[in-house]
Coordinates of C-alpha atoms and ligand atoms in Angstrom, one line a residue:
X21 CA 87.4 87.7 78.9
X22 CA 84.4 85.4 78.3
X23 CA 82.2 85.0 80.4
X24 CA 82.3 81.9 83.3
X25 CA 80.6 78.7 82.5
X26 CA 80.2 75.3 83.6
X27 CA 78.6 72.2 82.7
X28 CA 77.5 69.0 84.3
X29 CA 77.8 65.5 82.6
X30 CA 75.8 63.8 85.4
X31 CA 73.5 63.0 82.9
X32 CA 73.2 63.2 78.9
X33 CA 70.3 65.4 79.3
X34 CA 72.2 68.5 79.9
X35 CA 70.2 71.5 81.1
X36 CA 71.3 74.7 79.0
X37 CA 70.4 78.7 79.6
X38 CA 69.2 81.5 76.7
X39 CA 71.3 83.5 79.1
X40 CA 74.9 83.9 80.5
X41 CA 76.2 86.2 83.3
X42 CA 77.4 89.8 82.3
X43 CA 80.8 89.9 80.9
X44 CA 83.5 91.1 82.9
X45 CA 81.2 89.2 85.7
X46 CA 80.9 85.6 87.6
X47 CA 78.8 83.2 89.5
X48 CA 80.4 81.9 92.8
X49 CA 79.1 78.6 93.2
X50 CA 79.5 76.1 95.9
X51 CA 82.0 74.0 93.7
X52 CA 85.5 76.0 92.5
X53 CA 86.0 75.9 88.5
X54 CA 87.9 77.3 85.5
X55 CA 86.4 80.1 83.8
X56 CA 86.6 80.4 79.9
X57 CA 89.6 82.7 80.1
X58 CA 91.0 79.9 82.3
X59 CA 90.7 81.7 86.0
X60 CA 90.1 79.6 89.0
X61 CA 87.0 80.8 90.1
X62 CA 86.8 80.0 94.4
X63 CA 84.0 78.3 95.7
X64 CA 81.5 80.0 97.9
X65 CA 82.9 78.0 101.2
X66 CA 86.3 79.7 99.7
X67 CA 85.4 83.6 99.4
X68 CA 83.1 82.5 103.0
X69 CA 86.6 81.3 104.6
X70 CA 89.0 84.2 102.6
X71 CA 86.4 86.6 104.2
X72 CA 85.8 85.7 107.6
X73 CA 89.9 86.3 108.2
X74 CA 89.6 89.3 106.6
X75 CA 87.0 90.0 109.3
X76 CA 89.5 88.6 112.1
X77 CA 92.4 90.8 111.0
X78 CA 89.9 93.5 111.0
X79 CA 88.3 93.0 114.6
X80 CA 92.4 92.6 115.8
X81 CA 93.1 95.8 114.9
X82 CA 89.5 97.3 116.3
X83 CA 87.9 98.2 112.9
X84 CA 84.3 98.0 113.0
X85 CA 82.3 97.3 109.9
X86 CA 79.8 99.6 107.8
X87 CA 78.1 98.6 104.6
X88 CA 77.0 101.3 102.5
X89 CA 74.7 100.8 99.5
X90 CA 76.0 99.8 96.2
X91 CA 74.5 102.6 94.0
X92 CA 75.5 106.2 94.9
X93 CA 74.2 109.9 93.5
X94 CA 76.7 110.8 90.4
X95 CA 77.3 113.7 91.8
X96 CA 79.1 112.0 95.2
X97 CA 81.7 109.8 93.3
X98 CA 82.3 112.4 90.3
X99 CA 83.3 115.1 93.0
X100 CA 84.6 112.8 95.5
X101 CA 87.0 110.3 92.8
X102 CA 86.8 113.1 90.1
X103 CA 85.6 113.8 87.1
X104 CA 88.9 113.6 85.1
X105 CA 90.0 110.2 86.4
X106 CA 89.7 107.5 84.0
X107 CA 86.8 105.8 86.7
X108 CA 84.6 109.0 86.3
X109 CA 85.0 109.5 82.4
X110 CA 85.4 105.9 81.4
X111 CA 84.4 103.6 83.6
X112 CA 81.1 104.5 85.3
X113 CA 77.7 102.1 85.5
X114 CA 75.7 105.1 85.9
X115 CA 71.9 105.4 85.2
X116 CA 68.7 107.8 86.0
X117 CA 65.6 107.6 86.9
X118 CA 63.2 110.7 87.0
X119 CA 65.6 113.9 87.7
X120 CA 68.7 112.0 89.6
X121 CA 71.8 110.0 88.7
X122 CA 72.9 107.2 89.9
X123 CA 76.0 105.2 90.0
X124 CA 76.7 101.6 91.0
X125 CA 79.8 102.7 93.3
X126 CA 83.2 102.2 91.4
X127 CA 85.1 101.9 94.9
X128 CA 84.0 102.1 98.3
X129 CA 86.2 105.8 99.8
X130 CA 83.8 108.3 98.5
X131 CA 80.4 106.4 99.9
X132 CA 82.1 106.0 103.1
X133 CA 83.2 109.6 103.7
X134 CA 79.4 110.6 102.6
X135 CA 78.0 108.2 105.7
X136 CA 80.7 109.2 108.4
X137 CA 79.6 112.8 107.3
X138 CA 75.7 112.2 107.0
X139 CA 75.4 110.6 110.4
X140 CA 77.6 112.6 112.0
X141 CA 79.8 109.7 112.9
X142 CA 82.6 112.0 114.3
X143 CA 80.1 112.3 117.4
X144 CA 80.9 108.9 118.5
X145 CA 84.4 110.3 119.6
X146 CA 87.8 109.5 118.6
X147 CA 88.7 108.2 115.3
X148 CA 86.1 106.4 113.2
X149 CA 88.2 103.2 112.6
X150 CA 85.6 101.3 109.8
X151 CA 85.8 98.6 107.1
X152 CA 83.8 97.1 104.1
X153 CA 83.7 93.4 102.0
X154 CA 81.7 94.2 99.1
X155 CA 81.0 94.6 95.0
X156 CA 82.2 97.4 93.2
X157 CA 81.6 98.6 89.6
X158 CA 83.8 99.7 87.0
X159 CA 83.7 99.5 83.1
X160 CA 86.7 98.5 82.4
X161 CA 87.7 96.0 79.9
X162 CA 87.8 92.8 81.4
X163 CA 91.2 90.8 81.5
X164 CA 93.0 88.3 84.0
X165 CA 92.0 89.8 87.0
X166 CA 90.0 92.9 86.1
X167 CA 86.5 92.7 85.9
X168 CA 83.6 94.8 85.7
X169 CA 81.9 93.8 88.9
X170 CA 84.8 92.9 91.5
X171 CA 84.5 93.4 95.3
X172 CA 87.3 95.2 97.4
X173 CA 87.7 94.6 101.1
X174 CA 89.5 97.8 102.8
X175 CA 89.5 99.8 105.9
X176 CA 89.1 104.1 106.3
X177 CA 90.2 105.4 109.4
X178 CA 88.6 109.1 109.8
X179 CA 89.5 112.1 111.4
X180 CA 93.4 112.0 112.0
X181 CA 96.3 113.0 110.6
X182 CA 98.7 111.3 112.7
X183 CA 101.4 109.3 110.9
X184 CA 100.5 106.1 113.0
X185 CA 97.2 105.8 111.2
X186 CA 99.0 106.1 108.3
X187 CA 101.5 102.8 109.2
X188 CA 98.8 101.0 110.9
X189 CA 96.7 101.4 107.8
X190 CA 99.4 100.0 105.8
X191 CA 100.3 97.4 108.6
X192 CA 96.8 96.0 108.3
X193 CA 96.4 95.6 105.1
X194 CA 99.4 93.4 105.2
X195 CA 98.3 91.4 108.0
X196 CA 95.5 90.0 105.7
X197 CA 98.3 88.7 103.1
X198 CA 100.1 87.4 105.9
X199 CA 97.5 85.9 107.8
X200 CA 96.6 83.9 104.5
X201 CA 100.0 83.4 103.8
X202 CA 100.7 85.1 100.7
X203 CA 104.3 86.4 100.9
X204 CA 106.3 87.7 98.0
X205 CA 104.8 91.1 97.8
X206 CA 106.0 94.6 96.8
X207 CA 104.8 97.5 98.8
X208 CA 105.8 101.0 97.0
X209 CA 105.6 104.2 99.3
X210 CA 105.4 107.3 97.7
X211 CA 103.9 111.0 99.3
X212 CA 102.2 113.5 97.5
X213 CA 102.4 116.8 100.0
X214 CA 99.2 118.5 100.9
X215 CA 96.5 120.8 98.7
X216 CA 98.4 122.6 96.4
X217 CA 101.7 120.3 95.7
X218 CA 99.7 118.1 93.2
X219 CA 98.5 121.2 91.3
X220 CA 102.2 123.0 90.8
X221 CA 103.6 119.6 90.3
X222 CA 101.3 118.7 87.3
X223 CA 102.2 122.2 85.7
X224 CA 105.5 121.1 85.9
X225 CA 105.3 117.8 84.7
X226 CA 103.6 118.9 81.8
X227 CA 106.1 122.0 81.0
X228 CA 108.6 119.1 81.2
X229 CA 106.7 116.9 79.1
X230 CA 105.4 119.8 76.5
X231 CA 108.4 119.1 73.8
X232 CA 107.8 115.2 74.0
X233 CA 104.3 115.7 73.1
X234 CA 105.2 113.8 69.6
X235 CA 107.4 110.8 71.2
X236 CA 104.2 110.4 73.5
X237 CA 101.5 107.8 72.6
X238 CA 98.0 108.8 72.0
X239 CA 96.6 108.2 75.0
X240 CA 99.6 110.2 76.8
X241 CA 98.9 112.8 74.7
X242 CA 95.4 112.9 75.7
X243 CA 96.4 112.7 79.5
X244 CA 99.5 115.1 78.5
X245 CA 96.7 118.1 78.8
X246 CA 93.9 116.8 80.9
X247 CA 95.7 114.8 83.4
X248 CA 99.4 114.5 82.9
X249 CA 100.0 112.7 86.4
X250 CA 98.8 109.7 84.8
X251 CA 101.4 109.8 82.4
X252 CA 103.7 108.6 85.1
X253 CA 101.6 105.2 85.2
X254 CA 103.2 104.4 81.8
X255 CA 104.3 100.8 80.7
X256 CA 105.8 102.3 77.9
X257 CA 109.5 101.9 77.5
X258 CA 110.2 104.8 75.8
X259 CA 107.8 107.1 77.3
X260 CA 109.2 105.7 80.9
X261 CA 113.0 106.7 79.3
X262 CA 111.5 110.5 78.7
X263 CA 110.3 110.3 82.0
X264 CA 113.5 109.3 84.5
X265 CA 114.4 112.9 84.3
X266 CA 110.8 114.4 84.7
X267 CA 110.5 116.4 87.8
X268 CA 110.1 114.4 90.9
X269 CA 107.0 115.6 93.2
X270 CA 109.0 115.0 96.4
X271 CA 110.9 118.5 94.9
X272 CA 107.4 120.1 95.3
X273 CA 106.4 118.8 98.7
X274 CA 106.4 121.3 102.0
X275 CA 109.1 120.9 104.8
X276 CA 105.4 119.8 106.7
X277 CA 104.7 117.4 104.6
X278 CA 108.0 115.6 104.4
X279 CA 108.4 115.3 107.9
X280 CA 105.1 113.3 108.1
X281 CA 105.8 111.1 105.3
X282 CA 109.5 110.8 106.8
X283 CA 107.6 109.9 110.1
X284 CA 105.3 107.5 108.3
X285 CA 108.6 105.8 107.3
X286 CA 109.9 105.5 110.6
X287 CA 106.7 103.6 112.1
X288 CA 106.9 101.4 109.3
X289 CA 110.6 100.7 109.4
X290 CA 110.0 99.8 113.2
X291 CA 106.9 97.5 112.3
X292 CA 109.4 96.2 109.7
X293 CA 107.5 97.0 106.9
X294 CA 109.5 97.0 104.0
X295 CA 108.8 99.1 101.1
X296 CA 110.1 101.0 97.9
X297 CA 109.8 104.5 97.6
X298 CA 108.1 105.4 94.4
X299 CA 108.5 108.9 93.3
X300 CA 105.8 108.3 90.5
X301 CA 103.1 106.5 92.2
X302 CA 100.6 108.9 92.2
X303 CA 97.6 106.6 92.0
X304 CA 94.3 107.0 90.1
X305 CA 91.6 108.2 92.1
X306 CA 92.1 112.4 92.8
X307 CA 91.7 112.7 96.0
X308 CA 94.8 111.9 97.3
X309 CA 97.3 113.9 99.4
X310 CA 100.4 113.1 101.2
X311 CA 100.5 109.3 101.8
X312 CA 99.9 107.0 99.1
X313 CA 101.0 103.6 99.0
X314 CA 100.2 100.1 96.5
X315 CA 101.2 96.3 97.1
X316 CA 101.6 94.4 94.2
X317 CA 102.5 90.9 93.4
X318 CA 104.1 89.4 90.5
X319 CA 102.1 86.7 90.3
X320 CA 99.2 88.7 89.3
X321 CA 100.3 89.2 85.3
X322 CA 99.8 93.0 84.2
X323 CA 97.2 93.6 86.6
X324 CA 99.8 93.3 89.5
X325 CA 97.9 95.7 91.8
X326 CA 96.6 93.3 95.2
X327 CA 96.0 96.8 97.0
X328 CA 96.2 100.9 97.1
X329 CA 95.4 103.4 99.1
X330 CA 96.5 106.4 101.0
X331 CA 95.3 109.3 102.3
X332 CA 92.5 112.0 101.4
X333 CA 92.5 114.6 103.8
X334 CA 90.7 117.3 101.5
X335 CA 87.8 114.6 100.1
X336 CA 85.6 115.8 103.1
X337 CA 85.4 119.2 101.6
X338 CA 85.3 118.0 98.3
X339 CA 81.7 116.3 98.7
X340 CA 80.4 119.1 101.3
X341 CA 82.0 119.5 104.6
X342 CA 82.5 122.9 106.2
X343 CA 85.7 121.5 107.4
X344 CA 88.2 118.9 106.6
X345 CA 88.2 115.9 107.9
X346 CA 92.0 113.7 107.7
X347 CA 91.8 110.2 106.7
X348 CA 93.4 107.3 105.1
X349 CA 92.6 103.9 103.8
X350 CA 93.2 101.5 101.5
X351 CA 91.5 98.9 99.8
X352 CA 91.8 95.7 97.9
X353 CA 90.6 93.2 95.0
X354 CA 89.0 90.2 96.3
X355 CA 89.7 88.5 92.8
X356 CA 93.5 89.2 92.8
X357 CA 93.9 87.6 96.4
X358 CA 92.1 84.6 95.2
X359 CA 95.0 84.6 92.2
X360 CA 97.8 85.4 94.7
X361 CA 96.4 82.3 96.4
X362 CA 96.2 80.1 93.4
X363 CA 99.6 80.9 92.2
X364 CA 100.9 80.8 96.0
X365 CA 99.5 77.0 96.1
X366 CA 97.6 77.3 99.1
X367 CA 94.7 75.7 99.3
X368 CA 91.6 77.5 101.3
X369 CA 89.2 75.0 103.5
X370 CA 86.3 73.9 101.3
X371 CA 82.4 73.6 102.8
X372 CA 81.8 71.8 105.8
X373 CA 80.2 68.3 105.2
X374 CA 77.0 67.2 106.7
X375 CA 77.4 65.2 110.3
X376 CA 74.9 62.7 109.2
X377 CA 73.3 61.6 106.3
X378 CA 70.0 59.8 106.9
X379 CA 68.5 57.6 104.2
X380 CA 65.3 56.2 104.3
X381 CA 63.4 52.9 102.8
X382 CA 60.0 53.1 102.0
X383 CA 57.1 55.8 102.3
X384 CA 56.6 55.4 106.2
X385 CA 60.7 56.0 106.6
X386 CA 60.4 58.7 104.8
X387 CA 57.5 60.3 106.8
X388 CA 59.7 59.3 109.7
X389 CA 63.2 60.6 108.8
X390 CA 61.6 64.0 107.0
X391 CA 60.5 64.8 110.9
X392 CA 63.5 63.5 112.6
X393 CA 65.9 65.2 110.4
X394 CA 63.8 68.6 111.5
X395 CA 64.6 67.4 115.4
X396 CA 68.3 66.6 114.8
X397 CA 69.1 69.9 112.9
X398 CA 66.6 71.8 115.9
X399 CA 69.7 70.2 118.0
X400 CA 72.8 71.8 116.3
X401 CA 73.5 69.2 113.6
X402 CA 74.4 69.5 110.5
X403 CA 72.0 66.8 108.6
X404 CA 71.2 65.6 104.8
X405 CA 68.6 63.2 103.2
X406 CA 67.4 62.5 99.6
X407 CA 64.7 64.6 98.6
X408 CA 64.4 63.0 95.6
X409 CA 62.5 59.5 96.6
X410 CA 65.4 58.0 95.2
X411 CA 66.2 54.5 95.5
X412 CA 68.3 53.6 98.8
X413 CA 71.0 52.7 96.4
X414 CA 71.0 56.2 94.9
X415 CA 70.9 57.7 98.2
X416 CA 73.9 56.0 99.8
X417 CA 75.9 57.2 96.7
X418 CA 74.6 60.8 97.5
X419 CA 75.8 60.2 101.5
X420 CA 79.3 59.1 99.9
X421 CA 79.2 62.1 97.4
X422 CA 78.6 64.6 100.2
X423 CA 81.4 62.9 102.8
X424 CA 79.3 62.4 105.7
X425 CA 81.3 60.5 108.5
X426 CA 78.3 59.1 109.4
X427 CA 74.9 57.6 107.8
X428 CA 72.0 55.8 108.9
X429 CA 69.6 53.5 106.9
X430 CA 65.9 53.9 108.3
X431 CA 63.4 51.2 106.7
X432 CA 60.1 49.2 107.9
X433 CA 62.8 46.6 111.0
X434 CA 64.7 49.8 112.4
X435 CA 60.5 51.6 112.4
X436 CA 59.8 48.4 114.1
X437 CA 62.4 48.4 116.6
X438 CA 62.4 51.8 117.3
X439 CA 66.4 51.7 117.0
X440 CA 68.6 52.5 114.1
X441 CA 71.7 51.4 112.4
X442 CA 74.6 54.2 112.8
X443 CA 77.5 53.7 110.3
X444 CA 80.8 55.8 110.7
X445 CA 81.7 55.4 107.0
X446 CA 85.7 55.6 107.8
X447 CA 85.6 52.6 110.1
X448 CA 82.6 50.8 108.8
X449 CA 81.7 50.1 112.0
X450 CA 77.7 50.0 112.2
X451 CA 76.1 50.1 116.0
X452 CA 72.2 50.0 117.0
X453 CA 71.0 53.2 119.1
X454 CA 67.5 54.1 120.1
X455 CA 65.6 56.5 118.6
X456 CA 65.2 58.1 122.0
X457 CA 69.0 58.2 122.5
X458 CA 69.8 59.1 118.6
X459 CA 70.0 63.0 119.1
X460 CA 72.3 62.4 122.4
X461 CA 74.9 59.8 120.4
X462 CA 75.4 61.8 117.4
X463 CA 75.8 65.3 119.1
X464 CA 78.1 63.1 121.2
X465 CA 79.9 61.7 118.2
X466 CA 80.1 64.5 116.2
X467 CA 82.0 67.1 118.5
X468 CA 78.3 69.0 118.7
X469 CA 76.8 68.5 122.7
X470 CA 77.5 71.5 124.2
Ligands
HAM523 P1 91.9 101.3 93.6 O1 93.4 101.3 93.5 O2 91.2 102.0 92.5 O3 91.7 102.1 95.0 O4 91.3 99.9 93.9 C1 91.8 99.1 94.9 C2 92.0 97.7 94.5 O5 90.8 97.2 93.9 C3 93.0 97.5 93.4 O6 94.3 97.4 93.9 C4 92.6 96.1 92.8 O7 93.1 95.1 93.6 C5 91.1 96.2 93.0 N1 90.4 96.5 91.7 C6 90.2 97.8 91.2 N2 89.6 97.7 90.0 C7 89.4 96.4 89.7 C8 88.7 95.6 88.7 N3 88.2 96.2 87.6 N4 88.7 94.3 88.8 C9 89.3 93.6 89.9 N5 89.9 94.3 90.9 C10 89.9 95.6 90.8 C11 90.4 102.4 95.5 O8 89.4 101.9 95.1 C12 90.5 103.3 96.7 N6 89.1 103.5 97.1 C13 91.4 102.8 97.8 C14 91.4 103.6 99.0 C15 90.7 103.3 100.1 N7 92.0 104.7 99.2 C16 91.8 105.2 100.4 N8 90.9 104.4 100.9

């Protein structure tokens, strides 16, 4: 995909860059627009609205946040995601600097077990129910939806196995959709037993697979050795035809195991989550066991995944604990929301305008309104002016532009009378108040006195 750009025909004299952003990367600026691959890209009062109900959902179901740095030691994200999953060996921004490796974090799981483990966060008591908003990294090829620096929003809940966690988990990340209203999504429910089930089920899948290895593409063929599970991602037709009678890992799972994921299914039936069970979603990070779950949307185009997750009760271990620690999470790309929205139709609340624009005539009005804007905004309101020294002409166009309900005009007769004219633009209505009683009226008028 090419990378964003936008220009301004305000003027002829067009300002241009030597540089672009990144490919596979994008500006958020405080207007929407079209990318060159032809994505709506939100506005900065969209992704501010989009997040703070990501935030409400969160705080209703008692997560608190955490924020965790964006570049992590190799070491944490290769162990934690591992190293034969197409994020480790393909997809990593990684870099050094004297003896250590770094990575700028590909997803947000592995960082957050290392924290809850590093500050000891199981001290606090109960389960550690936490969220994140923030960019990730991966060096993927960028498409419709897939970029190279995206940001997931997702939730870990730490130290529990118990099969609510697992349905509320899933429950909250739908309440997000919902609570924007994007409907029309497919959640697919799938389990993948505990420690050792993955490890006899990908001997068998690849036993079963063995005297295909010609039909296979390539890249299966690769995988067919190193990593057959992800075989069963296919999009292949034929290679998806070979696999309806591969073995099924459900056939591998413990009697333990399936009674959790059966009593994951009950909550969720009587939270009336639907879903599909998916005997082949096995998901592409490694550290998955039992639970694993994706919600996709048609609407997306081939990158159809709005959200995965599941859980990782063995990761703890994996990146240095003595003992295990149970969790589950999920998480989910900002971008493809913002498409689920687009192609939903709904429209997101755009930046608030000012309460007041003040424009001013002449050098002592502008000495005067540059000081009085300071008070008004000291007040609670939300104020604009020209800082330009433009003509007044200019800078009722820029009050218009920016959809202030109300503007005042302050030259040498309202100086003179100490009183100014107030305009509420929808009515045209224009009214003289004091400029002792100005910071009263429009706190008054524009829902701010407290
Ligand atoms: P994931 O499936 O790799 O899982 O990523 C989660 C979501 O991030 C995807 O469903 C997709 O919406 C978004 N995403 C991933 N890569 C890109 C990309 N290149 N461009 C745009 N969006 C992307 C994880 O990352 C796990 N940490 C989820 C999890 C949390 N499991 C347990 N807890």
């Amino acid at each position: 995909m090419p990378s964003s750009s936008r220009v301004f025909f305000q003027s002829s004299r067009v300002l241009v860059s030597t540089f672009q952003n990144i490919k596979g990367t994008f500006d958020i600026l405080p207007d929407a627009y079209t990318d060159d691959g032809g994505t709506r890209i939100a506005s900065s009062a969209e992704w501010h609205h989009v997040e703070s109900v990501i935030r409400d959902v969160m705080a209703r179901f008692n997560l608190e946040e955490i924020r965790t740095p964006i570049f992590e030691p190799t070491a944490l994200i290769a162990r934690g995601v591992g190293q034969l999953t197409d994020i480790v060996s393909k997809e990593m921004f990684a870099f050094e600097r004297g003896d250590t490796q770094y990575v700028l974090r590909p997803e947000v799981t592995a960082p957050v077990m290392r924290a809850y483990l590093q500050h000891h966060l199981e001290q606090r008591g109960g389960v550690q129910k936490l969220f994140y908003i923030g960019p990730c990294f991966r060096a993927e090829q960028p498409q419709k939806g897939r970029y190279r620096q995206f940001h997931q929003f997702g939730s870990e809940l730490l130290g529990t196995d118990d099969p609510r966690a697992d349905a509320e988990t899933i429950a909250l990340m739908m309440a997000v959709y919902r609570a924007l209203g994007i409907q029309n999504m497919e959640l697919r429910l799938n389990t993948l037993g505990s420690a050792g089930t993955r490890d006899s089920y990908r001997t068998a899948l690849r036993d079963y697979l063995a005297p295909y290895a010609d039909e296979l593409s390539d890249t299966s063929r690769r995988r067919l050795e190193r990593n057959p599970l992800r075989i069963l991602d296919t999009k292949r037709a034929h290679e998806q035809k070979i696999l309806q009678e591969a073995p099924r890992i459900l056939d591998f799972v413990s009697d333990d195991a399936r009674a959790h994921y059966a009593t994951v299914k009950t909550y969720l039936d009587d939270l009336d989550v639907s879903y599909t069970e998916d005997p082949f979603l096995v998901r592409g990070l490694d550290y998955y066991t039992h639970t694993t779950f994706e919600l996709t949307s048609d609407a997306l185009g081939a990158q159809s995944a709005l959200a995965g997750g599941g859980r990782y009760d063995l990761l703890a271990e994996e990146v240095g604990s003595p003992r295990p620690v149970p969790a589950i999470g999920f998480a989910a790309g900002m971008e493809r929301l913002f498409l689920a929205l687009d192609a939903a139709g709904i429209d997101l609340p755009g930046a608030a305008a000012p309460d007041v624009f003040i424009a001013a005539l002449g050098d002592a009005a502008e000495r005067w309104v540059f000081s009085t804007v300071q008070d008004l905004r000291a007040a609670g309101l939300h104020v604009a002016l020209d800082l330009k020294g433009r003509s007044l002409k200019a800078q009722m166009k820029e009050a218009n532009r920016q959809n202030a309900p109300y503007t005042l005009i302050i030259g040498g007769n309202e100086l003179a009378d100490e009183a100014a004219q107030v305009k509420e633009m929808a009515s045209g209505e224009q009214v003289e108040v004091a400029f002792d009683k100005l910071t009263d009226y429009l706190l008054a008028r524009t829902g701010n006195a407290a």
